XYZ file of C-alpha atoms in Angstrom:
303
model
C -19.898 -25.131 -22.306
C -21.070 -21.842 -23.797
C -21.291 -23.304 -27.305
C -23.049 -26.415 -26.027
C -25.738 -24.412 -24.214
C -26.132 -22.230 -27.313
C -26.761 -25.345 -29.447
C -29.302 -26.703 -26.969
C -31.185 -23.402 -26.706
C -31.190 -22.646 -30.453
C -31.893 -26.172 -31.626
C -29.186 -26.716 -34.238
C -25.559 -26.177 -35.132
C -26.541 -23.725 -37.854
C -28.670 -21.604 -35.517
C -25.978 -21.703 -32.808
C -23.351 -20.565 -35.313
C -25.342 -17.467 -36.320
C -23.829 -14.387 -34.721
C -21.102 -16.370 -32.928
C -18.289 -15.815 -35.406
C -18.164 -19.561 -36.074
C -19.362 -21.803 -38.879
C -21.783 -24.654 -38.222
C -18.913 -27.068 -38.840
C -16.806 -25.383 -36.137
C -19.736 -25.568 -33.717
C -20.079 -29.261 -34.466
C -16.371 -29.798 -33.890
C -16.654 -28.140 -30.448
C -19.543 -30.403 -29.469
C -17.733 -33.553 -30.642
C -14.579 -32.486 -28.754
C -16.669 -31.932 -25.627
C -18.276 -35.364 -25.930
C -14.864 -36.980 -26.450
C -13.556 -35.257 -23.340
C -16.531 -36.373 -21.246
C -16.632 -39.848 -22.769
C -20.382 -39.574 -23.266
C -22.838 -38.530 -25.947
C -24.641 -35.278 -25.132
C -26.884 -34.945 -28.194
C -28.806 -37.439 -30.278
C -28.433 -36.099 -33.800
C -30.348 -37.005 -36.960
C -30.520 -35.257 -40.323
C -33.690 -33.457 -39.257
C -33.455 -32.913 -35.506
C -31.409 -33.287 -32.366
C -32.314 -34.021 -28.768
C -30.525 -34.192 -25.462
C -29.446 -37.486 -23.996
C -30.001 -38.052 -20.278
C -26.331 -37.218 -19.723
C -26.669 -34.194 -21.967
C -29.737 -32.917 -20.088
C -27.966 -33.135 -16.713
C -24.808 -31.599 -18.140
C -26.788 -28.753 -19.733
C -28.417 -27.817 -16.405
C -25.027 -27.699 -14.697
C -23.522 -25.692 -17.555
C -26.266 -23.074 -17.226
C -25.516 -22.665 -13.503
C -21.739 -22.587 -14.014
C -21.907 -20.052 -16.830
C -24.207 -17.863 -14.732
C -21.645 -17.942 -11.894
C -18.853 -17.082 -14.323
C -20.854 -14.157 -15.654
C -21.586 -12.943 -12.125
C -17.901 -13.248 -11.140
C -16.803 -11.323 -14.210
C -19.419 -8.668 -13.521
C -18.253 -8.314 -9.935
C -14.618 -8.091 -11.065
C -15.540 -5.311 -13.490
C -17.527 -3.597 -10.759
C -14.529 -3.668 -8.403
C -12.420 -2.105 -11.146
C -15.000 0.589 -11.795
C -15.984 1.720 -8.277
C -14.084 1.711 -4.964
C -15.158 -1.250 -2.872
C -13.648 -4.096 -0.847
C -10.807 -4.326 1.672
C -7.688 -2.200 1.208
C -4.516 -3.248 3.083
C -1.822 -0.608 3.577
C 1.501 -0.872 5.438
C 2.454 2.343 7.240
C 5.394 3.286 9.510
C 4.190 3.562 13.096
C 4.838 7.257 13.638
C 3.510 8.351 10.236
C 0.400 6.256 10.713
C -0.220 7.390 14.285
C 0.434 11.087 13.800
C -0.635 11.658 10.188
C -2.664 8.983 8.450
C -4.958 7.711 11.218
C -6.265 11.214 12.082
C -7.017 11.809 8.381
C -8.316 8.404 7.299
C -11.880 9.290 8.280
C -11.998 11.679 5.314
C -11.181 8.803 2.979
C -13.722 6.449 4.571
C -16.456 9.083 4.394
C -15.787 9.586 0.680
C -15.533 5.841 -0.088
C -18.292 4.173 1.872
C -17.836 0.698 0.351
C -14.121 0.435 1.157
C -12.761 -1.172 4.318
C -9.224 -0.097 5.266
C -6.678 -2.143 7.191
C -3.686 -0.052 8.266
C -0.780 -2.226 9.390
C 1.441 0.040 11.511
C 4.988 -1.281 11.635
C 8.492 -0.048 10.916
C 9.729 -3.051 8.987
C 10.234 -3.281 5.248
C 7.226 -5.313 4.033
C 7.022 -7.216 0.747
C 3.765 -6.044 -0.799
C 3.234 -9.060 -3.060
C 4.186 -11.746 -0.523
C 2.230 -10.214 2.363
C -0.853 -9.113 0.464
C -0.557 -5.330 0.792
C -1.883 -3.111 -1.977
C 0.195 -0.097 -0.929
C 2.768 1.093 1.594
C 4.212 4.348 2.889
C 8.008 4.462 2.730
C 10.173 7.049 4.497
C 13.722 7.661 3.261
C 15.531 6.948 0.024
C 13.928 4.142 -1.958
C 15.957 1.118 -3.032
C 15.704 0.006 -6.636
C 12.587 -2.114 -7.132
C 9.732 -2.727 -9.521
C 7.299 -0.785 -7.322
C 5.535 2.341 -8.543
C 6.372 5.276 -6.231
C 4.315 8.460 -5.822
C 6.100 11.259 -3.927
C 4.443 12.776 -0.880
C 5.513 15.769 1.214
C 8.941 15.315 2.748
C 9.441 14.549 6.439
C 11.215 17.250 8.467
C 13.591 16.347 11.307
C 14.533 18.383 14.385
C 17.112 18.094 17.155
C 15.712 18.876 20.587
C 16.218 18.338 24.318
C 14.422 19.120 27.547
C 14.998 22.405 29.430
C 16.350 20.380 32.370
C 18.980 18.676 30.200
C 20.066 21.976 28.629
C 20.266 23.618 32.050
C 22.707 20.919 33.183
C 24.780 20.554 30.028
C 24.372 23.843 28.160
C 22.731 24.570 24.826
C 24.754 23.583 21.733
C 25.217 26.527 19.365
C 26.044 24.480 16.257
C 25.486 20.846 15.204
C 29.222 20.243 15.716
C 28.732 21.022 19.415
C 26.666 17.827 19.735
C 29.936 15.907 19.830
C 30.183 17.077 23.463
C 26.619 16.087 24.456
C 24.672 12.985 25.384
C 22.694 12.044 22.256
C 20.121 9.266 22.261
C 20.349 7.055 19.173
C 17.530 5.075 17.630
C 18.250 1.567 16.417
C 17.153 -0.026 13.142
C 17.600 -3.444 11.571
C 20.612 -1.945 9.785
C 22.132 -0.717 13.079
C 22.208 2.374 15.261
C 21.840 5.792 13.692
C 24.572 7.949 15.236
C 25.561 9.843 12.090
C 23.222 12.826 12.133
C 22.985 14.895 8.954
C 22.259 18.625 9.241
C 21.667 21.342 6.658
C 23.714 24.483 7.355
C 22.861 28.099 6.596
C 24.646 27.947 3.223
C 22.595 24.815 2.316
C 25.647 22.578 2.646
C 25.357 19.269 4.487
C 27.192 18.414 7.680
C 27.319 14.924 9.175
C 28.007 14.782 12.898
C 28.963 11.517 14.626
C 27.189 11.989 17.959
C 28.182 10.281 21.228
C 25.816 8.932 23.859
C 25.271 6.250 26.468
C 21.642 5.413 25.655
C 20.325 3.614 22.552
C 16.660 2.802 21.963
C 15.371 0.399 19.308
C 11.849 -0.200 18.085
C 10.019 2.811 19.505
C 10.245 6.424 18.463
C 7.842 7.329 21.262
C 10.209 5.819 23.842
C 12.916 8.068 22.411
C 10.646 11.067 22.949
C 9.952 10.013 26.548
C 13.683 9.707 27.184
C 14.201 13.269 25.929
C 11.352 14.542 28.103
C 13.015 12.854 31.074
C 16.170 14.892 30.431
C 18.352 11.966 29.335
C 19.778 13.629 26.243
C 19.339 15.139 22.782
C 17.197 13.422 20.144
C 17.032 13.956 16.381
C 13.578 12.890 15.283
C 10.564 13.709 13.081
C 9.125 17.106 13.876
C 5.581 15.770 13.998
C 6.555 13.516 16.912
C 7.744 16.397 19.085
C 5.863 19.407 17.693
C 3.383 19.555 20.582
C 6.151 19.187 23.165
C 8.108 22.018 21.553
C 4.992 24.210 21.467
C 4.381 23.463 25.155
C 8.006 24.145 26.096
C 8.589 20.581 27.321
C 11.290 20.227 24.670
C 13.500 22.936 23.203
C 14.266 22.916 19.496
C 17.972 23.241 18.768
C 19.444 25.246 15.886
C 16.131 26.955 14.993
C 17.850 29.248 12.497
C 19.114 26.364 10.362
C 17.031 24.794 7.561
C 15.258 21.650 8.700
C 16.749 18.489 7.188
C 14.169 16.134 5.745
C 13.602 12.659 4.353
C 11.639 11.787 1.217
C 8.237 10.145 1.675
C 6.610 7.934 -0.968
C 3.439 5.966 -1.460
C 4.423 2.749 -3.234
C 2.339 0.047 -4.892
C 2.776 -2.868 -7.271
C 2.696 -2.251 -11.020
C -0.577 -3.513 -12.463
C -1.989 -3.326 -15.955
C -5.139 -1.830 -14.476
C -5.414 -0.684 -10.852
C -8.503 -1.383 -8.781
C -10.797 1.546 -8.134
C -10.193 1.310 -4.371
C -6.420 1.654 -4.841
C -6.834 4.521 -7.307
C -9.114 6.299 -4.815
C -6.528 5.858 -2.034
C -3.690 7.102 -4.235
C -5.733 10.170 -5.128
C -6.556 10.792 -1.460
C -2.935 10.503 -0.332
C -1.533 12.755 -3.055
C -4.226 15.372 -2.431
C -3.926 15.243 1.375
C -0.180 14.675 1.778
C 1.260 15.467 -1.652
C 4.565 17.290 -2.264
C 2.778 20.625 -2.468
C 1.477 20.265 1.113
C 3.487 20.947 4.269
C 4.350 17.861 6.282
C 5.959 18.418 9.650
C 7.770 15.179 10.225
C 7.532 11.552 9.176
C 8.264 8.111 10.510
C 11.361 7.440 12.496
C 12.081 4.199 10.697
C 13.635 5.511 7.503
C 11.424 3.025 5.688
């Protein structure tokens, strides 16, 4: 189409070939191949001049419009690559999104006025390619995959219980003492999490299999409410209970021990060239929540 319109506008194969990197013979071959494909003559050619057939005139007008649309589409694609714009879809664990990202996302929107952000808050393991997400926040150890992962600040965990519960059952002095307490477990797709890992004073790790009569699946906030109601001990992201601990509604256990933590990553699909909107979001997340920043807590999903 491009060669055909060039021939029409310049008047000859020789003129169309100039500056195109083709010979006049190659230009002629393209036109003949186009006519064979269409099954119609586009140009009346003589030794001295050429003119458009009726079919050729109609085809030329359509080619001009189509090529203009192609040029506009390519320009828009380049523009999207060069400046942040368009809709950005990100999958985020519920607690991380609620407590961390949503309160901060206004900073990103203010700095990137042509970007629309859709935050999908859920604790399931989404497939970025199949579900159309450009990025996701993952809490916990990452499985092997082809995703690019950028580390963010780790997520601290704390064990805590209400003053009423501790008044009835006593305050455990060490993580091992939890074996004699009512501990509320959170459920995942992979099962209940009743093996709680603690970091001891000598930086060694201790795994405690905790007992309990109450299990809660699908809601970290429901777990928090159960602890506030005095139903038992929970082991959850610090950010989820930080305000309750500050207010005295929950008591942090083992405050002298180092806080265990989970890794946090921003993941995205490998691309030869990332869009400007994704690059801007990556830069925002690493600057706002990067490894060098303090992050009290993370999502309770381990995803």
